[in-house]
Short mmCIF file of C-alpha atoms and ligand atoms in Angstrom, two decimals:
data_model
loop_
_atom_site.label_atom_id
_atom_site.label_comp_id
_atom_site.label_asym_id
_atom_site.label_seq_id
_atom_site.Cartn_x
_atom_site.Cartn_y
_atom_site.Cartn_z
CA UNK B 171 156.97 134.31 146.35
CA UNK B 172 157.02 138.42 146.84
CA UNK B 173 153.70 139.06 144.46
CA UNK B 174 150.59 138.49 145.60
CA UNK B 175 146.79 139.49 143.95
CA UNK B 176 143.94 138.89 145.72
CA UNK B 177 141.07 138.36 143.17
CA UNK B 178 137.85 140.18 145.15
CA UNK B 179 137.88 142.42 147.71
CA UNK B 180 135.01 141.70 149.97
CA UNK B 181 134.65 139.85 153.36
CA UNK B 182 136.99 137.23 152.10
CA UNK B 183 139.37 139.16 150.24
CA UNK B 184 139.89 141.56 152.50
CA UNK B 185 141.15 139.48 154.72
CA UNK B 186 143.63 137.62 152.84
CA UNK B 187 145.18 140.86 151.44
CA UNK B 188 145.52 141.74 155.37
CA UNK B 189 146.93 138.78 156.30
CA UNK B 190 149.59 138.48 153.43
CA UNK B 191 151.10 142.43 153.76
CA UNK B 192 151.14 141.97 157.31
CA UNK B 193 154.13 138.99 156.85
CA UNK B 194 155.52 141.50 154.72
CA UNK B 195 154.29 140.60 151.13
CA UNK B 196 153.30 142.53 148.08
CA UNK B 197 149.69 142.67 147.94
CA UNK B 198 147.58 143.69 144.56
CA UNK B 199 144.00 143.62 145.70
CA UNK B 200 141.47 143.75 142.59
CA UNK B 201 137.99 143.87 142.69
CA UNK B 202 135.27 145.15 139.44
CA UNK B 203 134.02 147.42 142.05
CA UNK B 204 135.64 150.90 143.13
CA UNK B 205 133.41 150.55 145.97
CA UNK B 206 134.60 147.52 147.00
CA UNK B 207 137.97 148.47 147.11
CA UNK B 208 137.09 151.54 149.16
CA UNK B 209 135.44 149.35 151.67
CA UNK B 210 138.21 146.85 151.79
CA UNK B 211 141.18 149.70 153.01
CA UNK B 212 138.72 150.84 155.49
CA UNK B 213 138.06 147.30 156.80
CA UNK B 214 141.75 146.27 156.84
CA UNK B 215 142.71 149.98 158.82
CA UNK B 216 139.61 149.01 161.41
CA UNK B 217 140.95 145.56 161.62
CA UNK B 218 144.90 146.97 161.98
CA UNK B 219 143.97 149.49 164.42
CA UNK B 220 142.90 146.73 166.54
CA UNK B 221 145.97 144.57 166.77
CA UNK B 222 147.69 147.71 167.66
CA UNK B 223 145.30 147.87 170.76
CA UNK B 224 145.89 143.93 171.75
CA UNK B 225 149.76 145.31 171.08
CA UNK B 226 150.46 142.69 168.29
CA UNK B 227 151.26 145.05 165.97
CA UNK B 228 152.40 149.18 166.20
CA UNK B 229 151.60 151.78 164.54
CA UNK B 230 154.83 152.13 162.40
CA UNK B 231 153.38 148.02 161.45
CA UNK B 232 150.03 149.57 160.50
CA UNK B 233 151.33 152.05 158.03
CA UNK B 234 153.65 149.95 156.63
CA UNK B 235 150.62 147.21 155.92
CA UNK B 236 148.75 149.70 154.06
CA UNK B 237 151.86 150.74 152.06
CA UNK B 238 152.08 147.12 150.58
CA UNK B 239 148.50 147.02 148.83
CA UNK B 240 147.85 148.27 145.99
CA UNK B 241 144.02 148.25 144.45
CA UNK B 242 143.15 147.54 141.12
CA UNK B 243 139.77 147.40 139.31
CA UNK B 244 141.91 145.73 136.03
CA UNK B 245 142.58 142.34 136.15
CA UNK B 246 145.26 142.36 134.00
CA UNK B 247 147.16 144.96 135.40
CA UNK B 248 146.32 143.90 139.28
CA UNK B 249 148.33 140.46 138.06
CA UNK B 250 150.80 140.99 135.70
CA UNK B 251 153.69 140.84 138.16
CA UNK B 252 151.84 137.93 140.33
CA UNK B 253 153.85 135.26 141.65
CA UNK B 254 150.68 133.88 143.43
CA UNK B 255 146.79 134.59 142.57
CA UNK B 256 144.22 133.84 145.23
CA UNK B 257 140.85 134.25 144.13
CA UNK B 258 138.17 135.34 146.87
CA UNK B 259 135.43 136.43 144.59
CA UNK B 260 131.63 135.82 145.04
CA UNK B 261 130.23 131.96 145.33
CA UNK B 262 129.19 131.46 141.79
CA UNK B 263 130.72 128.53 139.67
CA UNK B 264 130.43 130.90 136.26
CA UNK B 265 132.09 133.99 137.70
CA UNK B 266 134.86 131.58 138.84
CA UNK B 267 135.57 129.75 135.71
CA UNK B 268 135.32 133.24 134.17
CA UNK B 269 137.84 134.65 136.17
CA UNK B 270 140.52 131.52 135.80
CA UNK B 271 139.80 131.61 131.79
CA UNK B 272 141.18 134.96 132.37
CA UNK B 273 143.78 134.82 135.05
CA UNK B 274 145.30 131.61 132.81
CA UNK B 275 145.67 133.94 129.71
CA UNK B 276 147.01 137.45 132.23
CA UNK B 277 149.02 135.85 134.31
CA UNK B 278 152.91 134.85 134.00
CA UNK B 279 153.49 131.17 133.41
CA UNK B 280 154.95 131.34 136.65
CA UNK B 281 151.87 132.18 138.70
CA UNK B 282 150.07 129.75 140.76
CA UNK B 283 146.45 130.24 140.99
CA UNK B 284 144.82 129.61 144.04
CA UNK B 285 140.86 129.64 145.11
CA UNK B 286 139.65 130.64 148.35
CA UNK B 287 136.16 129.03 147.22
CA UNK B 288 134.20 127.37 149.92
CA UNK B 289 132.71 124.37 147.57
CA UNK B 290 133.18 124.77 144.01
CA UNK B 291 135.44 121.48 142.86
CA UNK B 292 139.23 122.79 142.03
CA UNK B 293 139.47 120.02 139.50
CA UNK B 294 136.21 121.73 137.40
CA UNK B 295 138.25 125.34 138.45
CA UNK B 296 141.44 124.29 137.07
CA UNK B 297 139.98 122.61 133.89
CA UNK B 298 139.55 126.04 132.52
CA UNK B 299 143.42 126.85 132.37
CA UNK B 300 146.27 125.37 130.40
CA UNK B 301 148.23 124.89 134.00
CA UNK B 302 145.94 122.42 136.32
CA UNK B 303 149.32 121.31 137.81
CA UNK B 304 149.35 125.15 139.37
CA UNK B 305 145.38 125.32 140.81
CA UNK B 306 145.11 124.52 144.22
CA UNK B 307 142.56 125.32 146.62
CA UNK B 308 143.20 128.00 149.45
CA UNK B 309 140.18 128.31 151.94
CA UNK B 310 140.96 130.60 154.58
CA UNK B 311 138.46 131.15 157.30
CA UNK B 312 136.81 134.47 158.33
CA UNK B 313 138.11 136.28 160.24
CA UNK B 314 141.22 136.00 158.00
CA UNK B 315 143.54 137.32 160.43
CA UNK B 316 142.39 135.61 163.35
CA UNK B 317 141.71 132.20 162.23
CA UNK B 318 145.00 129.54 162.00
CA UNK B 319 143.84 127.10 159.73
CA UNK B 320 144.46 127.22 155.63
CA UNK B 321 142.47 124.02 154.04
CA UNK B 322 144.36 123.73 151.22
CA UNK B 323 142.95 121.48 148.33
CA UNK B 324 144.20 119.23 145.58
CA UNK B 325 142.66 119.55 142.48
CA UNK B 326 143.16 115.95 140.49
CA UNK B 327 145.78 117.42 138.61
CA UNK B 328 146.98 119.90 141.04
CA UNK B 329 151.29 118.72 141.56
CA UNK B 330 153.11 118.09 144.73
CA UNK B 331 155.59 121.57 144.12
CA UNK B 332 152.38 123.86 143.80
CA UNK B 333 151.05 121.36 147.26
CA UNK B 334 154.51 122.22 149.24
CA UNK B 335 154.50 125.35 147.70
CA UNK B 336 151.15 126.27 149.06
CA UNK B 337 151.64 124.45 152.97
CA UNK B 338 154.87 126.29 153.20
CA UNK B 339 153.67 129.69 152.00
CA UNK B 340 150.39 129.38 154.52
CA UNK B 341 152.83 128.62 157.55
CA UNK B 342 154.94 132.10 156.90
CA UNK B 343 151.56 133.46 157.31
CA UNK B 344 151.62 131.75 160.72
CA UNK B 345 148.75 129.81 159.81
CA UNK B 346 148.00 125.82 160.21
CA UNK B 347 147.69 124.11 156.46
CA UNK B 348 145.50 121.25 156.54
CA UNK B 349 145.58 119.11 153.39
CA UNK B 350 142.90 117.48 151.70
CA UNK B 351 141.66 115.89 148.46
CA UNK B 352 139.23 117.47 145.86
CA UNK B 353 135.71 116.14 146.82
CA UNK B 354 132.05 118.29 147.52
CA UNK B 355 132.60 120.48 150.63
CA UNK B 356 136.01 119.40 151.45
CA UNK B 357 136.58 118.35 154.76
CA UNK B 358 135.30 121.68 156.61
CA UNK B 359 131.54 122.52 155.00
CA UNK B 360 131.08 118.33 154.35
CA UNK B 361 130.88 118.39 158.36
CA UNK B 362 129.77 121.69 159.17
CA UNK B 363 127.13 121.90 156.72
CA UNK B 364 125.62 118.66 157.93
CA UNK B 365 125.31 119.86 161.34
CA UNK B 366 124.14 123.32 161.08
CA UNK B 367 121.03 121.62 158.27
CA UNK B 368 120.50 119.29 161.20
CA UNK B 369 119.88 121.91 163.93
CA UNK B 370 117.77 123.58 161.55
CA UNK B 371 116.09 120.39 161.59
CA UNK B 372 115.93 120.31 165.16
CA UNK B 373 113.76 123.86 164.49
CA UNK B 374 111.50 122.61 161.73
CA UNK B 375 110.14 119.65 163.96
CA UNK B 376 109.68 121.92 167.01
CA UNK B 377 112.46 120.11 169.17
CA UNK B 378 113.44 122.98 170.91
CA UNK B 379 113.71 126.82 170.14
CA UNK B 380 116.69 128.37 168.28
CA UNK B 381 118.11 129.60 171.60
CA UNK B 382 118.21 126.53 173.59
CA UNK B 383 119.60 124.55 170.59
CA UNK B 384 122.73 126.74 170.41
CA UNK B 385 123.01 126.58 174.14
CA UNK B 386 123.00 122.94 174.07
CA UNK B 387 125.51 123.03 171.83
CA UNK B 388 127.74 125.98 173.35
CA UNK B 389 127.47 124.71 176.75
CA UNK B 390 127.22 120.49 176.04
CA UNK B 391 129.35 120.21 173.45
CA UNK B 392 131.70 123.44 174.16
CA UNK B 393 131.31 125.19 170.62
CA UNK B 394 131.68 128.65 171.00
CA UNK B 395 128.65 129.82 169.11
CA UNK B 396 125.54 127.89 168.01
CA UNK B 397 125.44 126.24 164.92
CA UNK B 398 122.29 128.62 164.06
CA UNK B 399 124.00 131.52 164.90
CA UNK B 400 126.77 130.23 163.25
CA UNK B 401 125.12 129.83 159.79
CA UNK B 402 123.22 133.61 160.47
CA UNK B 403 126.92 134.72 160.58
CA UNK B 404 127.71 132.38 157.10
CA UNK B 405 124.42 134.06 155.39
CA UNK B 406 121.62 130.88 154.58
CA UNK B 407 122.05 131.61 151.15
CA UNK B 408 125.26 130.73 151.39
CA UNK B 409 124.73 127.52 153.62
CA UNK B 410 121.84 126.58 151.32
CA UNK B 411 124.37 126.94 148.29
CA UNK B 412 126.87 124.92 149.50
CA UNK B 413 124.38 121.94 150.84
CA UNK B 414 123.03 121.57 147.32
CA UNK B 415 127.05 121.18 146.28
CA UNK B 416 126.82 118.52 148.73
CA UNK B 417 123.29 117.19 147.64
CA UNK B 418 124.16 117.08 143.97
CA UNK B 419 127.71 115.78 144.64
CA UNK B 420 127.09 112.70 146.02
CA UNK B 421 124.02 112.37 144.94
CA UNK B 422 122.84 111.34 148.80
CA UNK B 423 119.42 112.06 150.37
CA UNK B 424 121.37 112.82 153.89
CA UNK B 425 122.38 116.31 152.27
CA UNK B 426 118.95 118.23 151.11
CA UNK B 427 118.75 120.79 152.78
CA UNK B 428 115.81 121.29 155.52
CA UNK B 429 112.44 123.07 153.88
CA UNK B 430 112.79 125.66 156.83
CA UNK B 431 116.18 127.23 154.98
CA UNK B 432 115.06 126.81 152.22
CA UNK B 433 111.81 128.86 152.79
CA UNK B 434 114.04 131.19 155.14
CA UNK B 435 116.20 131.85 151.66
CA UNK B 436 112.88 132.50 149.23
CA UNK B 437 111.98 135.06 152.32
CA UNK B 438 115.30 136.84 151.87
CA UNK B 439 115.63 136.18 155.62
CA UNK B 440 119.91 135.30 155.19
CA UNK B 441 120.96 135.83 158.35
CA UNK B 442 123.32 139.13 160.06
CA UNK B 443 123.72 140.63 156.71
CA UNK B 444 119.90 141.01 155.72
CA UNK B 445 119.32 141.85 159.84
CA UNK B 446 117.93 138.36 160.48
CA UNK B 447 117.68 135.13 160.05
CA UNK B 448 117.39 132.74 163.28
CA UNK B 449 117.97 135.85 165.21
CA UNK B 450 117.58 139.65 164.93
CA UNK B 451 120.41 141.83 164.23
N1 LIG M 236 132.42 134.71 154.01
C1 LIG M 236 132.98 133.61 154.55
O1 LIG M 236 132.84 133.34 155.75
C2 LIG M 236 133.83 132.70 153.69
C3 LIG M 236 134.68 131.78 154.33
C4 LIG M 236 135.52 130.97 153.55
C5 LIG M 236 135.47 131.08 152.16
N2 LIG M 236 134.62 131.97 151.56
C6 LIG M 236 134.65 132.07 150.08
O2 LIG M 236 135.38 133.25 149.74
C7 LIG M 236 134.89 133.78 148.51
C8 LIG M 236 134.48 135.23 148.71
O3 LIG M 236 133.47 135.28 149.69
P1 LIG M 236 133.11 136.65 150.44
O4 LIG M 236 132.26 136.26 151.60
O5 LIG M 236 134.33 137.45 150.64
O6 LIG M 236 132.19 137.36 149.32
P2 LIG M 236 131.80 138.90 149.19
O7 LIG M 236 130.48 138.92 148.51
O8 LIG M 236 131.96 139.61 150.50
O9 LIG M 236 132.92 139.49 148.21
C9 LIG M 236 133.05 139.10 146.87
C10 LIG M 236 133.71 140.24 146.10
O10 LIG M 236 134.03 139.74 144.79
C11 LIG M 236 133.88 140.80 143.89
N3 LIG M 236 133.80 140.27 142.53
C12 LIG M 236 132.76 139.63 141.92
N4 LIG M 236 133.11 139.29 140.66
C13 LIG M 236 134.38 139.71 140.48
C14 LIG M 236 135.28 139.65 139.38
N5 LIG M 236 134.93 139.10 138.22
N6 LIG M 236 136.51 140.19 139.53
C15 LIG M 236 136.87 140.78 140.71
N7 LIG M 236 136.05 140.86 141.78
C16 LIG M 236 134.82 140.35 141.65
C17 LIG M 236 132.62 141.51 144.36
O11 LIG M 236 132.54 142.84 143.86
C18 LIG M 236 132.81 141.46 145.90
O12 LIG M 236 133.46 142.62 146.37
C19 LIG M 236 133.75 132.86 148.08
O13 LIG M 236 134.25 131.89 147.19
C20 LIG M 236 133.31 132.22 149.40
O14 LIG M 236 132.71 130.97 149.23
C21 LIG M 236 133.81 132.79 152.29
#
């Protein structure tokens, strides 16, 4: 494992290129849009330059980072020499399968292909390719350098070498790999989700105001943000996605999503990236 292509280049992707050329990997970051790219470099030099000021990294570090990744805006040439593929592009089941389709036919027979997707089944990612033994799920948190934990998920065909490959690969990153099995939300957003629909709840029936829920649950319960401010930070569409993966997946009432986000999402109120959401940014 020396090759690495990171599939998308936004908050996600960003991230994970970061994270892999800083343990000293060679990153191909790909993305359709120049833009994106663009945006991505600038991110990861903002993010380097401050490690260098908590002194976890130097400045010799930082230019050596940047050295390892390369952008791309063609697939096939950001992954012909991939050893691994993690794909961090947007939440949308067709772009995914679209993308695998392709990475199956592009890539060496070699390459494992990972997803960084947040709910989209790994089984129904992998079915695409001619190698579900090699499609695993890798869902990093944000922010990708910061955060330890790596939930890494088992598609049903996904094999035990591409599952130890995968654990071992996330700990030279110096991250934690938690492993779980292939069902709606995994084991993060099937408990997170819940909660944050059920503040929202809290909202919609006038329990309490969006400030003193999160302080109940920052100060009470010792979470360091809210779980409304948490899902402004998410985006609501992207909560509101991911509860109807719930919602549809088991097929249980205890999942639909609260009329309040869903309203919240028709008003194109999503949360810190539209400027608000529960609160104003
Ligand atoms: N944002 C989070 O907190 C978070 C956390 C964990 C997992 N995720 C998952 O990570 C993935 C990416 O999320 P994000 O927040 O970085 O999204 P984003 O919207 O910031 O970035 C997505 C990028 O993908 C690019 N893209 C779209 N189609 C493409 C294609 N065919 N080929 C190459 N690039 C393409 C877009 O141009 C964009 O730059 C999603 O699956 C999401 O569910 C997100």
């Amino acid at each position: 494992m020396q090759h690495i292509s990171v599939v998308g280049s936004g908050t996600m992707g960003n991230g994970i290129a970061h994270a892999f050329a800083q343990y000293g990997f060679d990153v191909a970051l790909i993305d359709t849009q120049p833009s994106a790219l663009e945006k991505a470099i600038a991110t990861i030099g903002n993010n380097l330059d401050r490690q260098i000021k908590k002194e976890i990294l130097s400045e010799a570090d930082k230019t050596g980072i940047l050295a390892r990744i390369a952008t791309y805006t063609d697939l096939a040439r950001g992954v012909g020499k991939a050893d691994l593929v993690v794909e961090a592009a947007t939440e949308n089941e067709s772009i995914k399968l679209g993308i695998f389709e392709e990475l199956d036919r592009l890539c060496p027979k070699h390459t494992l292909l990972a997803s960084n997707t947040s709910s989209i089944s790994i089984t129904k990612i992998a079915s695409v390719t001619h190698r579900a033994d090699r499609v695993i799920g890798m869902h990093f948190m944000n922010p990708v350098p910061v955060m330890k934990l790596v939930e890494v998920i088992k598609g049903y065909a996904t094999s035990v070498e591409t599952t130890n490959t995968i654990l071992s690969l996330s700990k030279r990153l110096d991250k934690v790999p938690v492993e779980v099995n292939d069902y709606p939300g995994f084991v993060s957003n099937r408990i997170l989700m819940p909660l944050i629909n059920e503040a929202i709840y809290a909202l919609y029936e006038g329990v309490a105001d969006a400030e003193a829920i999160d302080t109940v649950m920052k100060l009470g319960m010792a979470h360091p943000m809210g779980p409304l401010q948490l899902a402004d930070f998410i985006g609501l569409d992207v909560c509101l996605s991911i509860l109807r993966v719930l919602h549809t997946g088991f097929g249980n009432p205890k999942y639909a999503p609260c009329p309040l986000l869903v309203n919240m999402v028709a008003a194109g109120k999503l949360g810190k990236k539209t400027g608000s959401g529960f609160y104003t940014y």
